[in-house]
Each structure stands twice: as structure tokens, then as C-alpha cells.
Short mmCIF file of C-alpha atoms in Angstrom, two decimals:
data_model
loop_
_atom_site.label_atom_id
_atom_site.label_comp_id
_atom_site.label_asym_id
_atom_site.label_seq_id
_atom_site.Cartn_x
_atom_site.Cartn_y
_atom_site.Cartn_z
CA UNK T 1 95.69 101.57 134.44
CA UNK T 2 92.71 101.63 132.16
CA UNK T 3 89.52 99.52 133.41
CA UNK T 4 88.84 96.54 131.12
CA UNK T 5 86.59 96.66 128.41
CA UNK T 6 84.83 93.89 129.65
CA UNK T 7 83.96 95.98 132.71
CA UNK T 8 82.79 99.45 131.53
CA UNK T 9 80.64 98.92 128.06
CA UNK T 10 78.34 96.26 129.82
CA UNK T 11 75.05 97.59 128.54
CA UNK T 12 73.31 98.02 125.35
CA UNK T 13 74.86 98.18 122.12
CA UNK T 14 73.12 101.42 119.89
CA UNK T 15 74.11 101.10 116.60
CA UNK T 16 72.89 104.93 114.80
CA UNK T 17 72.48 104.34 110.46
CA UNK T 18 73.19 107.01 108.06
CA UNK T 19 75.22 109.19 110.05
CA UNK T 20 78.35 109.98 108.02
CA UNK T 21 77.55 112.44 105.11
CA UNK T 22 79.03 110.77 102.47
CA UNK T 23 76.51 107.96 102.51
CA UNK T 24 73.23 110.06 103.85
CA UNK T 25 74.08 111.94 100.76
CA UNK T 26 74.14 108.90 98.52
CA UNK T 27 70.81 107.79 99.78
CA UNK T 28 68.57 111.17 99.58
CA UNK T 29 67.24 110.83 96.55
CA UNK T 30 65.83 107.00 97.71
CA UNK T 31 64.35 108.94 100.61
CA UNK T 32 62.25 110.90 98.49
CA UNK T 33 59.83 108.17 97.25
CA UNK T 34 57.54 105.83 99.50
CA UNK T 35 57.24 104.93 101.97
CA UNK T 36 59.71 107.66 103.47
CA UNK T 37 58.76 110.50 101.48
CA UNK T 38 61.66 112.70 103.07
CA UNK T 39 65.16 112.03 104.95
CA UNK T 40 65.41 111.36 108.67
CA UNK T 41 64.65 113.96 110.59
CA UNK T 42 66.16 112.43 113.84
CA UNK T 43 68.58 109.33 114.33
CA UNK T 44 67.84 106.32 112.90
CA UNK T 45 68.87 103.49 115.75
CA UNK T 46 68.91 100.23 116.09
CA UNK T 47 70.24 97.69 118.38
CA UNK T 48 73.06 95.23 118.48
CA UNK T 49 71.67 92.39 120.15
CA UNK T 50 74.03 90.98 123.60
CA UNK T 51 74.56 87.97 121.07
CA UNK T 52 76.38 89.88 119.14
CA UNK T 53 78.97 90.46 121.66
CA UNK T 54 82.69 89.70 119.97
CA UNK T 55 85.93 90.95 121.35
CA UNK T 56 89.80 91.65 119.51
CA UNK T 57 91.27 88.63 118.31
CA UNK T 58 88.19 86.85 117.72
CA UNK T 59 86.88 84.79 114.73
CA UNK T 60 83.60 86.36 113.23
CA UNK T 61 81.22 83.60 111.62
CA UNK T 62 80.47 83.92 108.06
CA UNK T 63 77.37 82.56 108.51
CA UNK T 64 76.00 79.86 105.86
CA UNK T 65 74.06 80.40 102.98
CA UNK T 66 74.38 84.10 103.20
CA UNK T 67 76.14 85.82 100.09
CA UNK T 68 77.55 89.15 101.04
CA UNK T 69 78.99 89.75 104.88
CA UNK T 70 80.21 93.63 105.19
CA UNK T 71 82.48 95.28 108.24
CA UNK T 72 81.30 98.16 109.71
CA UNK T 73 84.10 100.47 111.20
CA UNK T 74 82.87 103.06 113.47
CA UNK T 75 83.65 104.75 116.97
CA UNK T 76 81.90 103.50 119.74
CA UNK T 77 81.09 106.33 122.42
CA UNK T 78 80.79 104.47 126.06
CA UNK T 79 78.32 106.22 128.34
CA UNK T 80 79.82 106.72 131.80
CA UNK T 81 76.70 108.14 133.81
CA UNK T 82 72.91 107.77 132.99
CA UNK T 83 71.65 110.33 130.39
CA UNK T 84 67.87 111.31 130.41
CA UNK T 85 66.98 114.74 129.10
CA UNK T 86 70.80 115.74 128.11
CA UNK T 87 71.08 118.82 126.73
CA UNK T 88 74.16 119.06 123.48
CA UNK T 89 75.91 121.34 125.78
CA UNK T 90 76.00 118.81 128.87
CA UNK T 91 77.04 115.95 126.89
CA UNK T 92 80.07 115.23 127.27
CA UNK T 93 79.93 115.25 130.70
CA UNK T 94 78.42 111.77 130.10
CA UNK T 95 81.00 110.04 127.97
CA UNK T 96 83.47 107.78 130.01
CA UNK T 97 85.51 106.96 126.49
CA UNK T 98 85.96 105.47 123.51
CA UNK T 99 86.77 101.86 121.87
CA UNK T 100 86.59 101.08 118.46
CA UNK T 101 82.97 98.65 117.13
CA UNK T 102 82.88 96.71 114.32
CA UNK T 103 79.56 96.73 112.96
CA UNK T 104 79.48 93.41 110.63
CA UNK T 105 76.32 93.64 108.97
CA UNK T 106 74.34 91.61 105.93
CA UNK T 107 73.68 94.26 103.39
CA UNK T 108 70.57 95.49 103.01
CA UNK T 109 68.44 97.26 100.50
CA UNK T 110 66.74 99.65 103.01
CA UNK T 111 68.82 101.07 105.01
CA UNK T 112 66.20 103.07 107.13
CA UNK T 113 65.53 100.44 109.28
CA UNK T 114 68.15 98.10 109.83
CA UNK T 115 66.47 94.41 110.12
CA UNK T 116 67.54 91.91 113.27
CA UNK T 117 68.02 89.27 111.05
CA UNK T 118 71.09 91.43 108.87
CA UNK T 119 72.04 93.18 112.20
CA UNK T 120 72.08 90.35 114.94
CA UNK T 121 73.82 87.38 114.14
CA UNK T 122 76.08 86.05 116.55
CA UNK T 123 79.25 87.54 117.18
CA UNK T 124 78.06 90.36 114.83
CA UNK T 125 79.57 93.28 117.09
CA UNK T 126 83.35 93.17 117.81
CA UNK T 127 84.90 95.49 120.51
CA UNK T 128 88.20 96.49 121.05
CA UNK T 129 90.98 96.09 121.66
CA UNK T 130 90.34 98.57 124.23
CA UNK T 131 88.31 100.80 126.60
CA UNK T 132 89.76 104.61 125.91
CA UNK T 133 88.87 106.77 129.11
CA UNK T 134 87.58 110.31 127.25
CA UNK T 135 90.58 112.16 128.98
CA UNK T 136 93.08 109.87 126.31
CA UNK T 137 91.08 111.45 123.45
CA UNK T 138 91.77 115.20 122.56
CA UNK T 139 88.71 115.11 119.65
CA UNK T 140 86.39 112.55 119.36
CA UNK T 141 85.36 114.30 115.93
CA UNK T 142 88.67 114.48 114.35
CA UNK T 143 89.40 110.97 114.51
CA UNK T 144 90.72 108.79 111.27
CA UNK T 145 88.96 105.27 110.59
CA UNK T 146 90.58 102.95 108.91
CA UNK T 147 89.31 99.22 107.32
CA UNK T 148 92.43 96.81 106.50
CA UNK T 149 90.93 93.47 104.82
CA UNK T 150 94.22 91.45 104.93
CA UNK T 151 96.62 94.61 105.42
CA UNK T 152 95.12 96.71 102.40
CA UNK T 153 93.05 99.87 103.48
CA UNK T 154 89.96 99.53 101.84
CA UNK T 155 87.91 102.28 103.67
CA UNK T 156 88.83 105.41 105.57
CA UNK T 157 87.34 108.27 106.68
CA UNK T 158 86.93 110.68 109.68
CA UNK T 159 84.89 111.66 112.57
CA UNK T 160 84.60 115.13 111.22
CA UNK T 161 82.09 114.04 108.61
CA UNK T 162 79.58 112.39 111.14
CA UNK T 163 76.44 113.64 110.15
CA UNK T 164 75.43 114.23 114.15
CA UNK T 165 78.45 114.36 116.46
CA UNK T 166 78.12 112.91 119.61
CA UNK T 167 76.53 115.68 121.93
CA UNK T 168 74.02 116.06 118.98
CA UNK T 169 73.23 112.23 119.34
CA UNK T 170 73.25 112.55 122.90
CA UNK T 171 70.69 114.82 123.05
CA UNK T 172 68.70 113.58 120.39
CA UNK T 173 68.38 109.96 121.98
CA UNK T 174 68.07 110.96 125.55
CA UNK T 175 64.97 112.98 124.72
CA UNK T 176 63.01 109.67 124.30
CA UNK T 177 65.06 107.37 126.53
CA UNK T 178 67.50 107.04 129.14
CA UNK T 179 70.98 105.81 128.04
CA UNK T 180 72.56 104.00 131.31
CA UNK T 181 76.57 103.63 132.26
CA UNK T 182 77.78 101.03 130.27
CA UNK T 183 75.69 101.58 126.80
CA UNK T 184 77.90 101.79 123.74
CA UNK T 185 76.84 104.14 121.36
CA UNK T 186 78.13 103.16 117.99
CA UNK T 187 78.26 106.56 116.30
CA UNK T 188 78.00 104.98 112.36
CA UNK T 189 79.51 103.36 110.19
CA UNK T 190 81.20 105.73 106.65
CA UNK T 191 79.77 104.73 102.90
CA UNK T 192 81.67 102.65 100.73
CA UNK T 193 81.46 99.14 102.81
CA UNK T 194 83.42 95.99 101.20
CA UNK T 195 82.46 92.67 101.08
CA UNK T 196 84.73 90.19 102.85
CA UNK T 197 85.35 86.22 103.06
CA UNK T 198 85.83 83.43 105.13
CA UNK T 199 89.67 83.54 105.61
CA UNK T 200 90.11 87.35 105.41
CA UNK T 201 91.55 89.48 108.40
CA UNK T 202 89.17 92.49 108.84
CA UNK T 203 91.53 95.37 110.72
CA UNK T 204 89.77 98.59 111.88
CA UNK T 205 92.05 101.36 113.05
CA UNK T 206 91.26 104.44 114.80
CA UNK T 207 93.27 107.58 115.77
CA UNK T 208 94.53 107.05 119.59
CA UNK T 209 92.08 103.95 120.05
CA UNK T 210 94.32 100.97 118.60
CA UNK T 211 93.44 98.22 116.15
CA UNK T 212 90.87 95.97 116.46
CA UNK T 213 91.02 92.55 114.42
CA UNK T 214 89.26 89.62 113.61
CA UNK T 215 89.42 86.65 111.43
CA UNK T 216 86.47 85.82 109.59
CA UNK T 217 85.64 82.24 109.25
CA UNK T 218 83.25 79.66 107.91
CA UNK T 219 80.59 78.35 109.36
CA UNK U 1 57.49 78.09 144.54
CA UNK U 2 58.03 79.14 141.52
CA UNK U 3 60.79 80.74 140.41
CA UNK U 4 61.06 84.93 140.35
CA UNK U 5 60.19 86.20 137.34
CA UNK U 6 63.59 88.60 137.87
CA UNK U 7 66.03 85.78 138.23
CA UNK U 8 64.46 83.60 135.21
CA UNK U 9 63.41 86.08 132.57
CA UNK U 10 67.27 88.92 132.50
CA UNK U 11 67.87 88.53 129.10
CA UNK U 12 67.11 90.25 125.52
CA UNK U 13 63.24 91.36 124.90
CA UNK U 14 62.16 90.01 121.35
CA UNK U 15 59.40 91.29 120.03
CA UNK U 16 57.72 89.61 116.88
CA UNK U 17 55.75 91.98 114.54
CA UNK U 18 52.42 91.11 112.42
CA UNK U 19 52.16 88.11 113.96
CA UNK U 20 48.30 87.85 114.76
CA UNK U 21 46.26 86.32 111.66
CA UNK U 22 44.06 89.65 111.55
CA UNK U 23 46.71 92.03 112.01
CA UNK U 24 48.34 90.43 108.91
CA UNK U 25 45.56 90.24 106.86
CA UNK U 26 44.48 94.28 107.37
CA UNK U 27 48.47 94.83 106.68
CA UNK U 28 48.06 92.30 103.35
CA UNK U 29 47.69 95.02 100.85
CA UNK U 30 50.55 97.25 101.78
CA UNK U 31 53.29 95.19 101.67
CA UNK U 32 51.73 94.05 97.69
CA UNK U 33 53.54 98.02 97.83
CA UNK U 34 56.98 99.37 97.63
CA UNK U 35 59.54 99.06 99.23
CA UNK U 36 58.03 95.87 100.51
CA UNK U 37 57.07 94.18 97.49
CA UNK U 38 56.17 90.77 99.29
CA UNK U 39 54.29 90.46 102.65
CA UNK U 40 57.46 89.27 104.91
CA UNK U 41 58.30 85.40 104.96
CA UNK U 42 60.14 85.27 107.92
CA UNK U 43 59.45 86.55 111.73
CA UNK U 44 59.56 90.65 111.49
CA UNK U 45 61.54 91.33 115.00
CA UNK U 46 62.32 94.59 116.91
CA UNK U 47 63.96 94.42 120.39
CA UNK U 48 62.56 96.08 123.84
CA UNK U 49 65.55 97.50 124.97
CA UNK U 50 66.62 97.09 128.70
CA UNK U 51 65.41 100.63 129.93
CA UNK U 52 61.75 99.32 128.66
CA UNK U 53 61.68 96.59 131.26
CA UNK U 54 58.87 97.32 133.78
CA UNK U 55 56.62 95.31 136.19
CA UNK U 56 53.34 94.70 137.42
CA UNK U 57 51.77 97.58 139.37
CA UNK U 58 54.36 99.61 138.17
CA UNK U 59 53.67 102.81 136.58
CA UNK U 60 54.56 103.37 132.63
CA UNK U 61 55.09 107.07 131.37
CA UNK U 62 52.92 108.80 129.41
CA UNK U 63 55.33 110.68 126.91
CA UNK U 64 54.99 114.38 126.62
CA UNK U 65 54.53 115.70 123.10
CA UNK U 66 53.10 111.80 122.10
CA UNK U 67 49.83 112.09 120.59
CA UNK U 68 49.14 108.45 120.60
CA UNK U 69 50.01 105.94 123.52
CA UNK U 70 48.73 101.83 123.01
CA UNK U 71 49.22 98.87 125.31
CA UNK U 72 50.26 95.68 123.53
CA UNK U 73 48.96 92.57 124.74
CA UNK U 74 51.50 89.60 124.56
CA UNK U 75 52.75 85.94 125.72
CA UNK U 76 56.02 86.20 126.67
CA UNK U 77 57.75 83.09 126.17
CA UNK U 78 60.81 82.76 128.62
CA UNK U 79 63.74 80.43 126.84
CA UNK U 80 65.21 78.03 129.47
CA UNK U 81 68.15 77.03 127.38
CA UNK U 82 70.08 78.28 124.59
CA UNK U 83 69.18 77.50 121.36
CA UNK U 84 71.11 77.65 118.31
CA UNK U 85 69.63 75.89 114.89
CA UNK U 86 66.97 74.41 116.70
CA UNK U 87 64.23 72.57 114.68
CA UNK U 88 60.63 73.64 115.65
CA UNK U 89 60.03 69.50 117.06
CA UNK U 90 62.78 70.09 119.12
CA UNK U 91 62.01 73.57 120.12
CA UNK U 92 59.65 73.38 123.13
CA UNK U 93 62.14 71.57 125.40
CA UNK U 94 64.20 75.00 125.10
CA UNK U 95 61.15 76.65 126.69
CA UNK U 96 61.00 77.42 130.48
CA UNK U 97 57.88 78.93 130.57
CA UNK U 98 55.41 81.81 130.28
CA UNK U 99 54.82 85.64 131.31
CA UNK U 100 52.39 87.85 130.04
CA UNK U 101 54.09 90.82 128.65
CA UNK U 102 52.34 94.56 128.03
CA UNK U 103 54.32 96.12 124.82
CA UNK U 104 53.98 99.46 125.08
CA UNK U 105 54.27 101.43 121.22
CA UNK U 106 53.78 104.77 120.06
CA UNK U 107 51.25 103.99 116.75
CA UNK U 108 53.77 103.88 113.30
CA UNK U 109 52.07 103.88 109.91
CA UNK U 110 55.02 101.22 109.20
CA UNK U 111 54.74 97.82 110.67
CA UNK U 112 57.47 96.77 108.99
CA UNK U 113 60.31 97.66 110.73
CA UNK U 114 59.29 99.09 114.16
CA UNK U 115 61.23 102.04 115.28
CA UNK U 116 63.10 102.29 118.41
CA UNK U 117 61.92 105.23 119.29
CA UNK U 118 58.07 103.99 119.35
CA UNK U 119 59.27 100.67 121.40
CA UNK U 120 61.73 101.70 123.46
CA UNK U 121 60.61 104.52 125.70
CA UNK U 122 61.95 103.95 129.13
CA UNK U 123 59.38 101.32 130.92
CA UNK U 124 57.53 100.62 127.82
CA UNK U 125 57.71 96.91 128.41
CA UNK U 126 55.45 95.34 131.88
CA UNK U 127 56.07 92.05 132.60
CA UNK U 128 54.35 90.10 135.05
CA UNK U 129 52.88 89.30 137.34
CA UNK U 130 54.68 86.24 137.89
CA UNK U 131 56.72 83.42 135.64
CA UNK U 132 54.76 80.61 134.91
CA UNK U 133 56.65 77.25 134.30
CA UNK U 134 56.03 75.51 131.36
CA UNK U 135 55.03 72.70 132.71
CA UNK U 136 51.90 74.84 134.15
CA UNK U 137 50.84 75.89 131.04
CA UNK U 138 48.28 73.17 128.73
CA UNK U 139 48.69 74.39 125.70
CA UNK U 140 50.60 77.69 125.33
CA UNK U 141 48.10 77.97 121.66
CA UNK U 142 45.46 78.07 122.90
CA UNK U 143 45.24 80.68 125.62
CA UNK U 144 42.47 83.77 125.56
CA UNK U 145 44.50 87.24 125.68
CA UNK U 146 42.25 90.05 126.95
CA UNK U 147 42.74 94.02 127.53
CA UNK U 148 41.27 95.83 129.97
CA UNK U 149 41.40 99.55 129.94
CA UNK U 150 39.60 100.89 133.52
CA UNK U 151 38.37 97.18 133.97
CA UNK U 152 36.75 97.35 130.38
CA UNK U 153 37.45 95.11 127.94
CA UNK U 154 38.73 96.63 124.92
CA UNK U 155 40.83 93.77 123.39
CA UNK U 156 40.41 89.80 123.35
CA UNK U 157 41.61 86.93 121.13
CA UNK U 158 43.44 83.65 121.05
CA UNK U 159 46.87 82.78 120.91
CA UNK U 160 45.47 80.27 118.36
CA UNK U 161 45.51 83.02 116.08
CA UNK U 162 49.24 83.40 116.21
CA UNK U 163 50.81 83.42 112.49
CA UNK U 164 54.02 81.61 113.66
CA UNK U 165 53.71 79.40 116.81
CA UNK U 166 56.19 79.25 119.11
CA UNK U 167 58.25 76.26 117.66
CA UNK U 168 58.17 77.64 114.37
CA UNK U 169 59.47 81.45 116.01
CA UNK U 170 62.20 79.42 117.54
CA UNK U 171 63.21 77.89 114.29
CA UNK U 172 63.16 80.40 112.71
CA UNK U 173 64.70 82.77 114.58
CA UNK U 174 67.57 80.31 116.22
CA UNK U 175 68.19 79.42 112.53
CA UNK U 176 70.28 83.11 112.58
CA UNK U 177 70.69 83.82 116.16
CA UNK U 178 71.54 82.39 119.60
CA UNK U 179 68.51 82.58 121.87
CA UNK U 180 69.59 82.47 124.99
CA UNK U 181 68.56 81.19 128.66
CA UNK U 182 66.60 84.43 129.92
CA UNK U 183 65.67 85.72 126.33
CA UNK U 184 61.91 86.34 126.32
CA UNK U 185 59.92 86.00 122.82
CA UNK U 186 57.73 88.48 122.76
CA UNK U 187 54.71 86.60 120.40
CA UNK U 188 52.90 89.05 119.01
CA UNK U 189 50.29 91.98 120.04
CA UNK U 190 47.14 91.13 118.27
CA UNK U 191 44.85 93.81 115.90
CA UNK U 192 42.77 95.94 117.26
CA UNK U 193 45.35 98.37 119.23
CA UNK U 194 43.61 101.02 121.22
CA UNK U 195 44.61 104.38 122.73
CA UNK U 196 45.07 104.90 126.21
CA UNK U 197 45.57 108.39 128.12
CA UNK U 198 47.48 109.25 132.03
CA UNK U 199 45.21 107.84 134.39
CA UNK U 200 44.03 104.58 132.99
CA UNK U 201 44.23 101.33 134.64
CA UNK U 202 45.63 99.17 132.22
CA UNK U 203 45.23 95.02 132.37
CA UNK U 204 46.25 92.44 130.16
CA UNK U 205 45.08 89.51 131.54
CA UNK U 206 45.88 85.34 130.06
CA UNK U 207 44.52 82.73 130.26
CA UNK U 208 46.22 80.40 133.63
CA UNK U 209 48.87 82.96 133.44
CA UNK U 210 46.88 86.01 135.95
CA UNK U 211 46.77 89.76 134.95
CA UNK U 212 49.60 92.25 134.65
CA UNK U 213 48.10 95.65 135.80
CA UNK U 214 49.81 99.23 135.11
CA UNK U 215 49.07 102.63 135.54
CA UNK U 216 49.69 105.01 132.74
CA UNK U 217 51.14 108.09 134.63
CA UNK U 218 51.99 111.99 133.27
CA UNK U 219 55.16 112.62 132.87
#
């Protein structure tokens, strides 16, 4: 039997920005001007707050006052032993699975660094339906994404276009600190986000990791 | 007694940029810039990550290949019960008490949006020495921060300076989130940042609250 969700991806939620190519493409010219003055050169994070904690099945708050709400599909990477120093090759090794995030967000102009306030409301972050022990996934960057708002696919994509795969991010973030067993890594979130509604059912899909839904509802 | 500062202060590290009046004021002219536009007009937050969380007389890492390393004075405000839409009248009774807090940053030309990489190096976040019940503490606005570096004093002020007090930072910020019991606010690191190096004592010391003493250590 799997271990429960609820058991293994405990810890902090990562969320990494512009990492599928599609939309790091879209925004290169923006990254030009000030204050940037040239792309990221290493992964933009930021954090989903323990507030933002949802699970499968559960209703997602539109939240009031607030004109746009957007779903953010994207594969969650659960880290299964602490990480410090990891080199790309070496990895792996510290992946325990998989489960599918949904990254709700509040759209932003800038998306260099994501704000709290668009990142963190409550119940901002479902997970599910499922914990995926790495053995149960052949290719964690050959995986299909899928967004249903009520049963019509409105985004898909694939792992293969993440702009840093997983050993890359890895690497990259356990230079500067330790990731710890039970921190989700959610690996990004493709271009071409919708806007959804109180009422709608938001559906993300992912090769060999299930469905996760939620309803979204009014405050 | 008073209760552990381990068992009352386990929940999410919020720190609040640009919230000391002189710190806002130098940064005044910037944000008049792109892609600001407008100096910000609600609470600018960034989270300390778990891995930051350190203590009194503990050690905090040095970085190799960081050119820049500064201690961030701060009153930690512990929540002592959730609070969700709270108005800033109402907002002290959701206040268990006090904790100096050292928030360690890498310097960033941007205040704006504070990376995680310059705030959440492993240990980058002292608290201590000891929780402070609300009850204990006059008048949490009017309390003389200072910074010691080697037992000199390199950094005082007020938290009568602070740009958002702490009812209005818990309006404002329970307005879109759930603070929860354990959630510490961090208030605000005042202007005047210095640089410290491996070796030096560092002490931020408050005003009925005691002093929080690290070591900044090689790596």
C-alpha cells in the first residue's frame, strides 16, 4: 500500500516560477528592461505558505473582491531524504515520489517575484489525490498535464518542456539550502493559465498520478 | 514559568519588508520607478522558511561565495490564536506575546520582493532567548531595538518607528490570510543594515525582552 499523502509531503511547499519554456520564452523580452535587466539566471522560488494547505475533493475559496483567480497545474516532486549540497547526478536518489499541486494563484504583473498576498491565500495549494512513490513513475519528465475547468481541457502540456528538470532544481536549490523529507517541490506551472469562477470544477490530470479536483466557491 | 519559546512560537516565519519609517523614506524614490510605480500600500511580506529557524547561542553560517552577510534586528510577534479578517481594535487579543528575532539576509538591491535565496539560508532566522507573554510587555511600540556586533553598538531605534503597527499588520495581513496560533510576525528590520564577517558576536538586544546572541561561523 502507498503511505498517505497526509503523511509523507509534511514540510514546506516550494513553488519554482518560470520554469516551463513556453512561458520563460514569453516573458524575455520583459526581462530585458529594469529593474531585471536580464533573465533568471537560477530558480526563481517562492513559498506556499502551510495555510495554503488544500487536499482532492476540496472547495477552493474565491476570495472576495478579487477579480481574476487562476489554477496552476504542475508536478509536485516530494523529497524523501534531506538534500544539502546535491549534486544533478545524485538527485534522484532524494525523490520519494510524486503527487499532482495545484498552484491557484492571483495573477500578477511581475512574475519574478511572486507576492504572498497573490500566492498565499488560504487553501491556495491543493494536493492530490495521491502520494506516487518514485518507483510508480517510469519519467518524471515525460509526463502530460492536463487542466479540465468543468470537463473541457483548457491547458496541457508536458514535463519535457520544464525549463530545469528536477535533478537540475535539485541541485540548484540545495546549493543555498537544505530541502528536508517531506518538502514538496512544485516543479512550475506551463503558460497559458485560465481564469476560473465560483461554481467551476478545476480538474488537473497527470500521466500515472491521477486527477486531482476541486470546486471553487464563493466566499 | 513561562512558556518555551519551542512549544509556543512552531508555526510560519513572516517577515514584513520596509517597514521602519527611515528605511522607507531612503527606499521613497525608487519605487516613484518602474516596475513599481507606487511605493507599496499594503505590508511587503517574504517568509523565513523552516530550515532558517535558529536559536540563541546558536551558531548561523557564514555562506561561502557570499560577499555580503547582515543581521536583522526584529520583534517577533508570536500569534496566540488564529486570526482570520481581524480588525486592527480587535487584533491584540490574538497576540500571545513577544520574541526578539535576528533576520539574517544576504544585501538585495530590490526591497521589494525579497528573494528566497537571500532569506532563507539554512539558520538564517535566531530566535530567542526566551518568549515573552504579552501580558509582560507595556507597550510592544515603544520598545528600543539595539545591535551589537562584538559588544558594539552598531544599530538602535524604536519600535515607535514602525510604518504599520502591529494591529494594523494583523489587519492587514488576516484580511487575505489565516494567521495562525504559532505564526510569528516578523515586524520589520530597521535602516541602517551593517555587514558582519565569521567570528563576530552578534546581539540584538530589546527592550524587557533580553538579548539573542549568535555567532557567525565559516562554513
Amino acid at each position: 500500500m502507498r503511505p498517505a499523502l497526509d503523511h509523507v509531503a509534511t514540510g514546506t511547499l516550494f513553488g519554482v516560477a518560470l520554469n516551463y519554456r513556453g512561458l520563460l520564452e514569453s516573458r524575455l523580452q520583459e526581462f530585458q528592461q529594469a529593474p531585471y535587466q536580464k533573465p533568471p539566471v537560477k530558480p526563481v522560488l517562492f513559498i506556499k505558505t502551510p495555510n495554503t494547505r488544500n487536499g482532492h475533493g476540496q472547495p477552493v475559496v474565491y476570495p472576495q473582491g478579487v477579480e481574476r483567480l487562476q489554477p496552476g497545474p504542475a508536478l509536485g516532486v516530494v523529497i524523501g531524504r534531506s538534500a544539502s549540497r546535491v549534486r544533478a547526478e545524485d538527485a534522484m536518489a532524494h525523490v520519494a515520489g510524486y503527487v499532482i499541486v495545484n498552484e491557484f494563484s492571483l495573477p500578477e504583473e511581475s512574475y519574478y517575484r511572486p507576492a504572498v498576498k497573490a500566492k498565499c491565500r488560504d487553501g491556495f495549494c491543493p494536493l492530490g489525490p495521491e502520494f506516487v512513490p518514485a518507483a510508480d513513475v517510469q519519467d518524471p519528465h515525460a509526463l502530460t498535464l492536463k487542466l479540465f475547468v468543468n470537463g473541457q481541457l483548457r491547458q496541457e502540456n508536458t514535463t519535457a518542456n520544464l525549463v530545469r528538470g528536477i535533478p537540475q532544481l535539485i541541485e540548484e536549490i540545495s546549493e543555498f539550502m537544505t530541502l528536508h523529507e517531506g518538502d514538496v517541490l512544485i516543479t512550475g506551472t506551463p503558460e497559458g493559465r485560465v481564469d476560473v469562477q465560483p461554481g467551476d470544477v478545476v480538474e488537473v490530470e497527470i500521466t500515472g498520478l491521477g486527477r486531482l479536483a476541486n470546486t471553487v466557491v464563493a466566499e
